[in-house]
mmCIF file with all atom_site columns, C-alpha atoms in Angstrom:
data_model
loop_
_atom_site.group_PDB
_atom_site.id
_atom_site.type_symbol
_atom_site.label_atom_id
_atom_site.label_alt_id
_atom_site.label_comp_id
_atom_site.label_asym_id
_atom_site.label_entity_id
_atom_site.label_seq_id
_atom_site.pdbx_PDB_ins_code
_atom_site.Cartn_x
_atom_site.Cartn_y
_atom_site.Cartn_z
_atom_site.occupancy
_atom_site.B_iso_or_equiv
_atom_site.pdbx_formal_charge
_atom_site.auth_seq_id
_atom_site.auth_comp_id
_atom_site.auth_asym_id
_atom_site.auth_atom_id
_atom_site.pdbx_PDB_model_num
ATOM 1   C CA . ASP A 1 1   ? 122.172 85.448  77.269  1.00 0.00 ? 1   ASP A CA 1
ATOM 2   C CA . ALA A 1 2   ? 120.252 82.723  79.047  1.00 0.00 ? 2   ALA A CA 1
ATOM 3   C CA . GLY A 1 3   ? 118.616 80.344  76.607  1.00 0.00 ? 3   GLY A CA 1
ATOM 4   C CA . ILE A 1 4   ? 114.921 80.940  77.115  1.00 0.00 ? 4   ILE A CA 1
ATOM 5   C CA . THR A 1 5   ? 112.328 80.936  74.388  1.00 0.00 ? 5   THR A CA 1
ATOM 6   C CA . GLN A 1 6   ? 108.601 81.458  74.505  1.00 0.00 ? 6   GLN A CA 1
ATOM 7   C CA . SER A 1 7   ? 105.985 80.430  71.997  1.00 0.00 ? 7   SER A CA 1
ATOM 8   C CA . PRO A 1 8   ? 103.936 81.825  70.504  1.00 0.00 ? 8   PRO A CA 1
ATOM 9   C CA . ARG A 1 9   ? 105.271 85.387  70.663  1.00 0.00 ? 9   ARG A CA 1
ATOM 10  C CA . HIS A 1 10  ? 101.911 86.864  69.734  1.00 0.00 ? 10  HIS A CA 1
ATOM 11  C CA . LYS A 1 11  ? 98.435  85.394  69.926  1.00 0.00 ? 11  LYS A CA 1
ATOM 12  C CA . VAL A 1 12  ? 94.924  86.712  69.412  1.00 0.00 ? 12  VAL A CA 1
ATOM 13  C CA . THR A 1 13  ? 92.115  84.516  70.636  1.00 0.00 ? 13  THR A CA 1
ATOM 14  C CA . GLU A 1 14  ? 88.456  84.725  71.522  1.00 0.00 ? 14  GLU A CA 1
ATOM 15  C CA . THR A 1 15  ? 86.797  84.656  74.917  1.00 0.00 ? 15  THR A CA 1
ATOM 16  C CA . GLY A 1 16  ? 86.112  81.135  76.119  1.00 0.00 ? 16  GLY A CA 1
ATOM 17  C CA . THR A 1 17  ? 88.799  79.379  74.103  1.00 0.00 ? 17  THR A CA 1
ATOM 18  C CA . PRO A 1 18  ? 91.658  77.446  75.720  1.00 0.00 ? 18  PRO A CA 1
ATOM 19  C CA . VAL A 1 19  ? 95.171  78.806  75.256  1.00 0.00 ? 19  VAL A CA 1
ATOM 20  C CA . THR A 1 20  ? 98.545  77.251  76.047  1.00 0.00 ? 20  THR A CA 1
ATOM 21  C CA . LEU A 1 21  ? 101.781 79.198  76.216  1.00 0.00 ? 21  LEU A CA 1
ATOM 22  C CA . ARG A 1 22  ? 105.114 77.417  76.192  1.00 0.00 ? 22  ARG A CA 1
ATOM 23  C CA . CYS A 1 23  ? 108.400 78.305  77.843  1.00 0.00 ? 23  CYS A CA 1
ATOM 24  C CA . HIS A 1 24  ? 111.532 76.386  76.896  1.00 0.00 ? 24  HIS A CA 1
ATOM 25  C CA . GLN A 1 25  ? 114.965 76.709  78.521  1.00 0.00 ? 25  GLN A CA 1
ATOM 26  C CA . THR A 1 26  ? 118.341 75.250  77.673  1.00 0.00 ? 26  THR A CA 1
ATOM 27  C CA . GLU A 1 27  ? 120.066 76.287  80.934  1.00 0.00 ? 27  GLU A CA 1
ATOM 28  C CA . ASN A 1 28  ? 118.957 73.316  83.068  1.00 0.00 ? 28  ASN A CA 1
ATOM 29  C CA . HIS A 1 29  ? 117.768 75.750  85.748  1.00 0.00 ? 29  HIS A CA 1
ATOM 30  C CA . ARG A 1 30  ? 115.601 74.255  88.446  1.00 0.00 ? 30  ARG A CA 1
ATOM 31  C CA . TYR A 1 31  ? 113.144 77.122  88.949  1.00 0.00 ? 31  TYR A CA 1
ATOM 32  C CA . MET A 1 32  ? 110.757 78.429  86.307  1.00 0.00 ? 32  MET A CA 1
ATOM 33  C CA . TYR A 1 33  ? 108.161 81.176  86.647  1.00 0.00 ? 33  TYR A CA 1
ATOM 34  C CA . TRP A 1 34  ? 105.214 82.620  84.770  1.00 0.00 ? 34  TRP A CA 1
ATOM 35  C CA . TYR A 1 35  ? 104.451 86.337  85.184  1.00 0.00 ? 35  TYR A CA 1
ATOM 36  C CA . ARG A 1 36  ? 102.003 88.702  83.601  1.00 0.00 ? 36  ARG A CA 1
ATOM 37  C CA . GLN A 1 37  ? 102.788 92.367  83.016  1.00 0.00 ? 37  GLN A CA 1
ATOM 38  C CA . ASP A 1 38  ? 100.068 94.992  82.699  1.00 0.00 ? 38  ASP A CA 1
ATOM 39  C CA . PRO A 1 39  ? 100.304 98.794  82.488  1.00 0.00 ? 39  PRO A CA 1
ATOM 40  C CA . GLY A 1 40  ? 100.391 100.378 85.924  1.00 0.00 ? 40  GLY A CA 1
ATOM 41  C CA . HIS A 1 41  ? 101.182 97.096  87.626  1.00 0.00 ? 41  HIS A CA 1
ATOM 42  C CA . GLY A 1 42  ? 104.430 95.437  88.467  1.00 0.00 ? 42  GLY A CA 1
ATOM 43  C CA . LEU A 1 43  ? 105.158 91.974  87.202  1.00 0.00 ? 43  LEU A CA 1
ATOM 44  C CA . ARG A 1 44  ? 102.745 89.614  88.925  1.00 0.00 ? 44  ARG A CA 1
ATOM 45  C CA . LEU A 1 45  ? 103.566 85.986  89.572  1.00 0.00 ? 45  LEU A CA 1
ATOM 46  C CA . ILE A 1 46  ? 101.026 83.500  88.227  1.00 0.00 ? 46  ILE A CA 1
ATOM 47  C CA . HIS A 1 47  ? 102.632 80.136  88.991  1.00 0.00 ? 47  HIS A CA 1
ATOM 48  C CA . TYR A 1 48  ? 106.112 78.824  89.494  1.00 0.00 ? 48  TYR A CA 1
ATOM 49  C CA . SER A 1 49  ? 107.886 75.482  89.437  1.00 0.00 ? 49  SER A CA 1
ATOM 50  C CA . TYR A 1 50  ? 110.764 74.233  91.568  1.00 0.00 ? 50  TYR A CA 1
ATOM 51  C CA . GLY A 1 51  ? 111.282 70.983  89.717  1.00 0.00 ? 51  GLY A CA 1
ATOM 52  C CA . VAL A 1 52  ? 109.677 68.484  87.373  1.00 0.00 ? 52  VAL A CA 1
ATOM 53  C CA . LYS A 1 53  ? 106.032 68.046  88.389  1.00 0.00 ? 53  LYS A CA 1
ATOM 54  C CA . ASP A 1 54  ? 106.578 70.446  91.335  1.00 0.00 ? 54  ASP A CA 1
ATOM 55  C CA . THR A 1 55  ? 104.556 73.628  90.967  1.00 0.00 ? 55  THR A CA 1
ATOM 56  C CA . ASP A 1 56  ? 102.925 76.200  93.210  1.00 0.00 ? 56  ASP A CA 1
ATOM 57  C CA . LYS A 1 57  ? 100.560 79.126  92.906  1.00 0.00 ? 57  LYS A CA 1
ATOM 58  C CA . GLY A 1 58  ? 101.554 82.736  92.778  1.00 0.00 ? 58  GLY A CA 1
ATOM 59  C CA . GLU A 1 59  ? 99.718  85.959  93.469  1.00 0.00 ? 59  GLU A CA 1
ATOM 60  C CA . VAL A 1 60  ? 97.310  85.813  90.490  1.00 0.00 ? 60  VAL A CA 1
ATOM 61  C CA . SER A 1 61  ? 96.774  82.110  89.764  1.00 0.00 ? 61  SER A CA 1
ATOM 62  C CA . ASP A 1 62  ? 92.985  82.077  89.293  1.00 0.00 ? 62  ASP A CA 1
ATOM 63  C CA . GLY A 1 63  ? 92.058  81.025  85.757  1.00 0.00 ? 63  GLY A CA 1
ATOM 64  C CA . TYR A 1 64  ? 95.525  79.604  85.023  1.00 0.00 ? 64  TYR A CA 1
ATOM 65  C CA . SER A 1 65  ? 97.092  76.175  85.308  1.00 0.00 ? 65  SER A CA 1
ATOM 66  C CA . VAL A 1 66  ? 100.637 74.984  84.644  1.00 0.00 ? 66  VAL A CA 1
ATOM 67  C CA . SER A 1 67  ? 102.517 71.802  83.947  1.00 0.00 ? 67  SER A CA 1
ATOM 68  C CA . ARG A 1 68  ? 106.162 70.833  83.957  1.00 0.00 ? 68  ARG A CA 1
ATOM 69  C CA . SER A 1 69  ? 106.843 67.332  82.688  1.00 0.00 ? 69  SER A CA 1
ATOM 70  C CA . LYS A 1 70  ? 110.455 68.036  81.687  1.00 0.00 ? 70  LYS A CA 1
ATOM 71  C CA . THR A 1 71  ? 113.115 70.276  83.211  1.00 0.00 ? 71  THR A CA 1
ATOM 72  C CA . GLU A 1 72  ? 113.278 72.388  80.082  1.00 0.00 ? 72  GLU A CA 1
ATOM 73  C CA . ASP A 1 73  ? 109.557 73.030  79.478  1.00 0.00 ? 73  ASP A CA 1
ATOM 74  C CA . PHE A 1 74  ? 106.984 74.939  81.512  1.00 0.00 ? 74  PHE A CA 1
ATOM 75  C CA . LEU A 1 75  ? 103.496 75.305  80.069  1.00 0.00 ? 75  LEU A CA 1
ATOM 76  C CA . LEU A 1 76  ? 100.893 77.879  81.063  1.00 0.00 ? 76  LEU A CA 1
ATOM 77  C CA . THR A 1 77  ? 97.273  77.121  80.197  1.00 0.00 ? 77  THR A CA 1
ATOM 78  C CA . LEU A 1 78  ? 94.291  79.413  80.232  1.00 0.00 ? 78  LEU A CA 1
ATOM 79  C CA . GLU A 1 79  ? 91.421  76.933  80.365  1.00 0.00 ? 79  GLU A CA 1
ATOM 80  C CA . SER A 1 80  ? 88.824  79.431  79.134  1.00 0.00 ? 80  SER A CA 1
ATOM 81  C CA . ALA A 1 81  ? 90.344  82.759  78.182  1.00 0.00 ? 81  ALA A CA 1
ATOM 82  C CA . THR A 1 82  ? 88.718  86.000  79.335  1.00 0.00 ? 82  THR A CA 1
ATOM 83  C CA . SER A 1 83  ? 89.355  89.590  78.264  1.00 0.00 ? 83  SER A CA 1
ATOM 84  C CA . SER A 1 84  ? 90.947  90.299  81.662  1.00 0.00 ? 84  SER A CA 1
ATOM 85  C CA . GLN A 1 85  ? 93.710  87.876  80.695  1.00 0.00 ? 85  GLN A CA 1
ATOM 86  C CA . THR A 1 86  ? 94.825  90.115  77.849  1.00 0.00 ? 86  THR A CA 1
ATOM 87  C CA . SER A 1 87  ? 98.394  90.837  78.870  1.00 0.00 ? 87  SER A CA 1
ATOM 88  C CA . VAL A 1 88  ? 102.068 90.282  78.172  1.00 0.00 ? 88  VAL A CA 1
ATOM 89  C CA . TYR A 1 89  ? 103.245 87.018  79.673  1.00 0.00 ? 89  TYR A CA 1
ATOM 90  C CA . PHE A 1 90  ? 106.855 86.498  80.661  1.00 0.00 ? 90  PHE A CA 1
ATOM 91  C CA . CYS A 1 91  ? 108.553 83.268  81.576  1.00 0.00 ? 91  CYS A CA 1
ATOM 92  C CA . ALA A 1 92  ? 111.599 83.454  83.831  1.00 0.00 ? 92  ALA A CA 1
ATOM 93  C CA . ILE A 1 93  ? 114.141 80.981  85.134  1.00 0.00 ? 93  ILE A CA 1
ATOM 94  C CA . SER A 1 94  ? 116.566 80.910  88.036  1.00 0.00 ? 94  SER A CA 1
ATOM 95  C CA . GLU A 1 95  ? 119.217 78.462  89.114  1.00 0.00 ? 95  GLU A CA 1
ATOM 96  C CA . SER A 1 96  ? 117.740 78.081  92.613  1.00 0.00 ? 96  SER A CA 1
ATOM 97  C CA . GLY A 1 97  ? 115.191 79.693  94.905  1.00 0.00 ? 97  GLY A CA 1
ATOM 98  C CA . ASP A 1 98  ? 117.856 81.451  96.933  1.00 0.00 ? 98  ASP A CA 1
ATOM 99  C CA . SER A 1 99  ? 117.247 85.158  97.359  1.00 0.00 ? 99  SER A CA 1
ATOM 100 C CA . TYR A 1 100 ? 120.383 86.261  95.560  1.00 0.00 ? 100 TYR A CA 1
ATOM 101 C CA . ASN A 1 101 ? 119.692 84.273  92.412  1.00 0.00 ? 101 ASN A CA 1
ATOM 102 C CA . GLU A 1 102 ? 118.655 86.595  89.632  1.00 0.00 ? 102 GLU A CA 1
ATOM 103 C CA . GLN A 1 103 ? 115.868 85.603  87.324  1.00 0.00 ? 103 GLN A CA 1
ATOM 104 C CA . PHE A 1 104 ? 116.431 85.496  83.572  1.00 0.00 ? 104 PHE A CA 1
ATOM 105 C CA . PHE A 1 105 ? 113.463 86.377  81.430  1.00 0.00 ? 105 PHE A CA 1
ATOM 106 C CA . GLY A 1 106 ? 112.187 85.091  78.126  1.00 0.00 ? 106 GLY A CA 1
ATOM 107 C CA . PRO A 1 107 ? 111.157 87.498  75.335  1.00 0.00 ? 107 PRO A CA 1
ATOM 108 C CA . GLY A 1 108 ? 107.478 87.496  76.321  1.00 0.00 ? 108 GLY A CA 1
ATOM 109 C CA . THR A 1 109 ? 104.179 86.527  74.706  1.00 0.00 ? 109 THR A CA 1
ATOM 110 C CA . ARG A 1 110 ? 101.638 89.204  73.883  1.00 0.00 ? 110 ARG A CA 1
ATOM 111 C CA . LEU A 1 111 ? 98.155  87.694  74.299  1.00 0.00 ? 111 LEU A CA 1
ATOM 112 C CA . THR A 1 112 ? 94.987  89.455  73.238  1.00 0.00 ? 112 THR A CA 1
ATOM 113 C CA . VAL A 1 113 ? 91.608  87.988  74.198  1.00 0.00 ? 113 VAL A CA 1
ATOM 114 C CA . LEU A 1 114 ? 88.725  89.464  72.205  1.00 0.00 ? 114 LEU A CA 1
ATOM 115 C CA . GLY B 2 1   ? 99.768  94.227  102.267 1.00 0.00 ? 1   GLY B CA 1
ATOM 116 C CA . GLN B 2 2   ? 102.976 94.390  100.319 1.00 0.00 ? 2   GLN B CA 1
ATOM 117 C CA . ASN B 2 3   ? 103.835 97.556  98.475  1.00 0.00 ? 3   ASN B CA 1
ATOM 118 C CA . ILE B 2 4   ? 106.646 98.807  96.264  1.00 0.00 ? 4   ILE B CA 1
ATOM 119 C CA . ASP B 2 5   ? 106.577 102.481 95.233  1.00 0.00 ? 5   ASP B CA 1
ATOM 120 C CA . GLN B 2 6   ? 108.512 104.040 92.380  1.00 0.00 ? 6   GLN B CA 1
ATOM 121 C CA . PRO B 2 7   ? 107.901 107.234 90.395  1.00 0.00 ? 7   PRO B CA 1
ATOM 122 C CA . THR B 2 8   ? 105.951 106.488 87.231  1.00 0.00 ? 8   THR B CA 1
ATOM 123 C CA . GLU B 2 9   ? 108.104 108.554 84.891  1.00 0.00 ? 9   GLU B CA 1
ATOM 124 C CA . MET B 2 10  ? 111.263 110.653 84.960  1.00 0.00 ? 10  MET B CA 1
ATOM 125 C CA . THR B 2 11  ? 113.007 112.783 82.369  1.00 0.00 ? 11  THR B CA 1
ATOM 126 C CA . ALA B 2 12  ? 116.729 113.539 82.237  1.00 0.00 ? 12  ALA B CA 1
ATOM 127 C CA . THR B 2 13  ? 119.280 114.969 79.838  1.00 0.00 ? 13  THR B CA 1
ATOM 128 C CA . GLU B 2 14  ? 121.963 113.037 78.000  1.00 0.00 ? 14  GLU B CA 1
ATOM 129 C CA . GLY B 2 15  ? 125.239 113.173 79.926  1.00 0.00 ? 15  GLY B CA 1
ATOM 130 C CA . ALA B 2 16  ? 123.568 114.011 83.230  1.00 0.00 ? 16  ALA B CA 1
ATOM 131 C CA . ILE B 2 17  ? 122.949 111.977 86.404  1.00 0.00 ? 17  ILE B CA 1
ATOM 132 C CA . VAL B 2 18  ? 119.568 110.636 87.510  1.00 0.00 ? 18  VAL B CA 1
ATOM 133 C CA . GLN B 2 19  ? 118.439 108.931 90.714  1.00 0.00 ? 19  GLN B CA 1
ATOM 134 C CA . ILE B 2 20  ? 115.434 106.585 90.665  1.00 0.00 ? 20  ILE B CA 1
ATOM 135 C CA . ASN B 2 21  ? 113.948 105.928 94.095  1.00 0.00 ? 21  ASN B CA 1
ATOM 136 C CA . CYS B 2 22  ? 112.151 102.856 95.379  1.00 0.00 ? 22  CYS B CA 1
ATOM 137 C CA . THR B 2 23  ? 110.419 102.522 98.731  1.00 0.00 ? 23  THR B CA 1
ATOM 138 C CA . TYR B 2 24  ? 109.013 99.259  99.969  1.00 0.00 ? 24  TYR B CA 1
ATOM 139 C CA . GLN B 2 25  ? 106.827 97.722  102.633 1.00 0.00 ? 25  GLN B CA 1
ATOM 140 C CA . THR B 2 26  ? 106.952 93.955  102.480 1.00 0.00 ? 26  THR B CA 1
ATOM 141 C CA . SER B 2 27  ? 106.497 90.936  104.702 1.00 0.00 ? 27  SER B CA 1
ATOM 142 C CA . GLY B 2 28  ? 110.138 90.285  105.342 1.00 0.00 ? 28  GLY B CA 1
ATOM 143 C CA . PHE B 2 29  ? 113.173 91.281  103.321 1.00 0.00 ? 29  PHE B CA 1
ATOM 144 C CA . ASN B 2 30  ? 115.724 89.046  101.656 1.00 0.00 ? 30  ASN B CA 1
ATOM 145 C CA . GLY B 2 31  ? 117.215 91.409  99.137  1.00 0.00 ? 31  GLY B CA 1
ATOM 146 C CA . LEU B 2 32  ? 116.325 93.945  96.483  1.00 0.00 ? 32  LEU B CA 1
ATOM 147 C CA . PHE B 2 33  ? 116.825 93.771  92.727  1.00 0.00 ? 33  PHE B CA 1
ATOM 148 C CA . TRP B 2 34  ? 116.916 96.394  90.005  1.00 0.00 ? 34  TRP B CA 1
ATOM 149 C CA . TYR B 2 35  ? 116.086 95.396  86.459  1.00 0.00 ? 35  TYR B CA 1
ATOM 150 C CA . GLN B 2 36  ? 116.108 97.357  83.208  1.00 0.00 ? 36  GLN B CA 1
ATOM 151 C CA . GLN B 2 37  ? 113.393 96.847  80.615  1.00 0.00 ? 37  GLN B CA 1
ATOM 152 C CA . HIS B 2 38  ? 113.467 98.433  77.168  1.00 0.00 ? 38  HIS B CA 1
ATOM 153 C CA . ALA B 2 39  ? 110.096 98.898  75.500  1.00 0.00 ? 39  ALA B CA 1
ATOM 154 C CA . GLY B 2 40  ? 108.793 95.648  74.065  1.00 0.00 ? 40  GLY B CA 1
ATOM 155 C CA . GLU B 2 41  ? 111.621 93.608  75.545  1.00 0.00 ? 41  GLU B CA 1
ATOM 156 C CA . ALA B 2 42  ? 112.276 91.382  78.557  1.00 0.00 ? 42  ALA B CA 1
ATOM 157 C CA . PRO B 2 43  ? 113.589 92.721  81.870  1.00 0.00 ? 43  PRO B CA 1
ATOM 158 C CA . THR B 2 44  ? 117.338 92.281  82.354  1.00 0.00 ? 44  THR B CA 1
ATOM 159 C CA . PHE B 2 45  ? 119.234 92.190  85.651  1.00 0.00 ? 45  PHE B CA 1
ATOM 160 C CA . LEU B 2 46  ? 121.102 95.294  86.808  1.00 0.00 ? 46  LEU B CA 1
ATOM 161 C CA . SER B 2 47  ? 121.896 94.873  90.491  1.00 0.00 ? 47  SER B CA 1
ATOM 162 C CA . TYR B 2 48  ? 121.185 93.084  93.757  1.00 0.00 ? 48  TYR B CA 1
ATOM 163 C CA . ASN B 2 49  ? 121.488 94.562  97.264  1.00 0.00 ? 49  ASN B CA 1
ATOM 164 C CA . VAL B 2 50  ? 120.972 92.746  100.534 1.00 0.00 ? 50  VAL B CA 1
ATOM 165 C CA . LEU B 2 51  ? 123.189 94.777  102.885 1.00 0.00 ? 51  LEU B CA 1
ATOM 166 C CA . ASP B 2 52  ? 122.974 98.504  103.543 1.00 0.00 ? 52  ASP B CA 1
ATOM 167 C CA . GLY B 2 53  ? 125.158 100.712 101.434 1.00 0.00 ? 53  GLY B CA 1
ATOM 168 C CA . LEU B 2 54  ? 126.142 101.500 97.904  1.00 0.00 ? 54  LEU B CA 1
ATOM 169 C CA . GLU B 2 55  ? 127.042 98.976  95.219  1.00 0.00 ? 55  GLU B CA 1
ATOM 170 C CA . GLU B 2 56  ? 128.786 100.453 92.188  1.00 0.00 ? 56  GLU B CA 1
ATOM 171 C CA . LYS B 2 57  ? 128.877 98.813  88.794  1.00 0.00 ? 57  LYS B CA 1
ATOM 172 C CA . GLY B 2 58  ? 130.230 101.023 86.055  1.00 0.00 ? 58  GLY B CA 1
ATOM 173 C CA . ARG B 2 59  ? 127.844 103.889 85.298  1.00 0.00 ? 59  ARG B CA 1
ATOM 174 C CA . PHE B 2 60  ? 125.162 102.338 87.488  1.00 0.00 ? 60  PHE B CA 1
ATOM 175 C CA . SER B 2 61  ? 125.070 102.271 91.299  1.00 0.00 ? 61  SER B CA 1
ATOM 176 C CA . SER B 2 62  ? 122.441 100.967 93.672  1.00 0.00 ? 62  SER B CA 1
ATOM 177 C CA . PHE B 2 63  ? 121.915 101.974 97.289  1.00 0.00 ? 63  PHE B CA 1
ATOM 178 C CA . LEU B 2 64  ? 119.969 100.254 100.056 1.00 0.00 ? 64  LEU B CA 1
ATOM 179 C CA . SER B 2 65  ? 118.769 101.331 103.504 1.00 0.00 ? 65  SER B CA 1
ATOM 180 C CA . ARG B 2 66  ? 116.893 98.462  105.135 1.00 0.00 ? 66  ARG B CA 1
ATOM 181 C CA . SER B 2 67  ? 115.887 100.514 108.186 1.00 0.00 ? 67  SER B CA 1
ATOM 182 C CA . LYS B 2 68  ? 114.181 103.068 105.929 1.00 0.00 ? 68  LYS B CA 1
ATOM 183 C CA . GLY B 2 69  ? 112.756 100.563 103.434 1.00 0.00 ? 69  GLY B CA 1
ATOM 184 C CA . TYR B 2 70  ? 114.445 102.534 100.684 1.00 0.00 ? 70  TYR B CA 1
ATOM 185 C CA . SER B 2 71  ? 116.649 101.997 97.687  1.00 0.00 ? 71  SER B CA 1
ATOM 186 C CA . TYR B 2 72  ? 117.777 104.069 94.754  1.00 0.00 ? 72  TYR B CA 1
ATOM 187 C CA . LEU B 2 73  ? 119.378 103.412 91.407  1.00 0.00 ? 73  LEU B CA 1
ATOM 188 C CA . LEU B 2 74  ? 121.878 106.038 90.276  1.00 0.00 ? 74  LEU B CA 1
ATOM 189 C CA . LEU B 2 75  ? 122.684 106.340 86.596  1.00 0.00 ? 75  LEU B CA 1
ATOM 190 C CA . LYS B 2 76  ? 125.648 108.511 85.611  1.00 0.00 ? 76  LYS B CA 1
ATOM 191 C CA . GLU B 2 77  ? 126.755 109.905 82.241  1.00 0.00 ? 77  GLU B CA 1
ATOM 192 C CA . LEU B 2 78  ? 123.351 109.174 80.773  1.00 0.00 ? 78  LEU B CA 1
ATOM 193 C CA . GLN B 2 79  ? 123.193 107.851 77.242  1.00 0.00 ? 79  GLN B CA 1
ATOM 194 C CA . MET B 2 80  ? 120.220 107.712 74.892  1.00 0.00 ? 80  MET B CA 1
ATOM 195 C CA . LYS B 2 81  ? 120.246 103.919 75.168  1.00 0.00 ? 81  LYS B CA 1
ATOM 196 C CA . ASP B 2 82  ? 119.438 104.280 78.899  1.00 0.00 ? 82  ASP B CA 1
ATOM 197 C CA . SER B 2 83  ? 115.894 105.262 77.922  1.00 0.00 ? 83  SER B CA 1
ATOM 198 C CA . ALA B 2 84  ? 113.959 102.348 79.419  1.00 0.00 ? 84  ALA B CA 1
ATOM 199 C CA . SER B 2 85  ? 111.837 101.335 82.377  1.00 0.00 ? 85  SER B CA 1
ATOM 200 C CA . TYR B 2 86  ? 113.616 100.506 85.614  1.00 0.00 ? 86  TYR B CA 1
ATOM 201 C CA . LEU B 2 87  ? 111.988 97.911  87.846  1.00 0.00 ? 87  LEU B CA 1
ATOM 202 C CA . CYS B 2 88  ? 112.540 97.562  91.582  1.00 0.00 ? 88  CYS B CA 1
ATOM 203 C CA . ALA B 2 89  ? 111.776 94.164  93.135  1.00 0.00 ? 89  ALA B CA 1
ATOM 204 C CA . VAL B 2 90  ? 112.023 92.962  96.748  1.00 0.00 ? 90  VAL B CA 1
ATOM 205 C CA . VAL B 2 91  ? 112.526 89.354  97.858  1.00 0.00 ? 91  VAL B CA 1
ATOM 206 C CA . ASP B 2 92  ? 109.975 88.788  100.622 1.00 0.00 ? 92  ASP B CA 1
ATOM 207 C CA . SER B 2 93  ? 109.937 86.340  103.535 1.00 0.00 ? 93  SER B CA 1
ATOM 208 C CA . ASN B 2 94  ? 108.681 83.557  101.224 1.00 0.00 ? 94  ASN B CA 1
ATOM 209 C CA . TYR B 2 95  ? 111.553 84.197  98.793  1.00 0.00 ? 95  TYR B CA 1
ATOM 210 C CA . GLN B 2 96  ? 109.079 85.547  96.230  1.00 0.00 ? 96  GLN B CA 1
ATOM 211 C CA . LEU B 2 97  ? 109.861 88.650  94.199  1.00 0.00 ? 97  LEU B CA 1
ATOM 212 C CA . ILE B 2 98  ? 107.467 91.547  94.763  1.00 0.00 ? 98  ILE B CA 1
ATOM 213 C CA . TRP B 2 99  ? 107.726 93.983  91.868  1.00 0.00 ? 99  TRP B CA 1
ATOM 214 C CA . GLY B 2 100 ? 107.184 97.705  91.620  1.00 0.00 ? 100 GLY B CA 1
ATOM 215 C CA . ALA B 2 101 ? 105.302 99.058  88.596  1.00 0.00 ? 101 ALA B CA 1
ATOM 216 C CA . GLY B 2 102 ? 108.523 100.481 87.185  1.00 0.00 ? 102 GLY B CA 1
ATOM 217 C CA . THR B 2 103 ? 109.872 103.935 86.392  1.00 0.00 ? 103 THR B CA 1
ATOM 218 C CA . LYS B 2 104 ? 109.932 104.999 82.755  1.00 0.00 ? 104 LYS B CA 1
ATOM 219 C CA . LEU B 2 105 ? 113.094 107.030 82.155  1.00 0.00 ? 105 LEU B CA 1
ATOM 220 C CA . ILE B 2 106 ? 113.110 109.373 79.173  1.00 0.00 ? 106 ILE B CA 1
ATOM 221 C CA . ILE B 2 107 ? 116.486 110.732 78.059  1.00 0.00 ? 107 ILE B CA 1
ATOM 222 C CA . LYS B 2 108 ? 116.507 113.949 76.048  1.00 0.00 ? 108 LYS B CA 1
ATOM 223 C CA . PRO B 2 109 ? 119.452 115.140 73.931  1.00 0.00 ? 109 PRO B CA 1
#
């Protein structure tokens, strides 16, 4: 299994508070991704990174920011959490951005915003 | 817009065969993935198709028709552990994965 961990695994927070989720990989893969997964929706890309300090927006980036200061770590921040951001968040990694490169997923973080 | 359609839920019997369909309309096509996701767990890779035809991998096979915007995942000799959601995802012209909502497969004894 690819070495990907996410922390925390579960978090309950209140509306308006900042939240940071961490993704850590030991595979030295160049690409890292943050997705959210909600019932009735497919996985939706929030942000992704193609190298240290190189990031770009995905489909649902509003209200989220990311940082990647080291190859192994990719942080997702909710500056001011809202109830609509209650979701399961998955981090994924891939060796390159080539179409045939599968993505390996972390175990997920279940976030509840009250 | 971009759209991936899969049935929401399917039921099958242990030992039988089931086919899960996926139709897509995307801006460009650079391949199609199938992933398996057990409840409460992360998605895991099953297959990748970029050329038309059938790819067989043990009990699982995946088929692609680019002209029809259609793929299916075929699961043979179903086992209880195959109860999971199956996610179809297309690589679009920007090399981003566009995901379907997934098909929940329920296996009955």
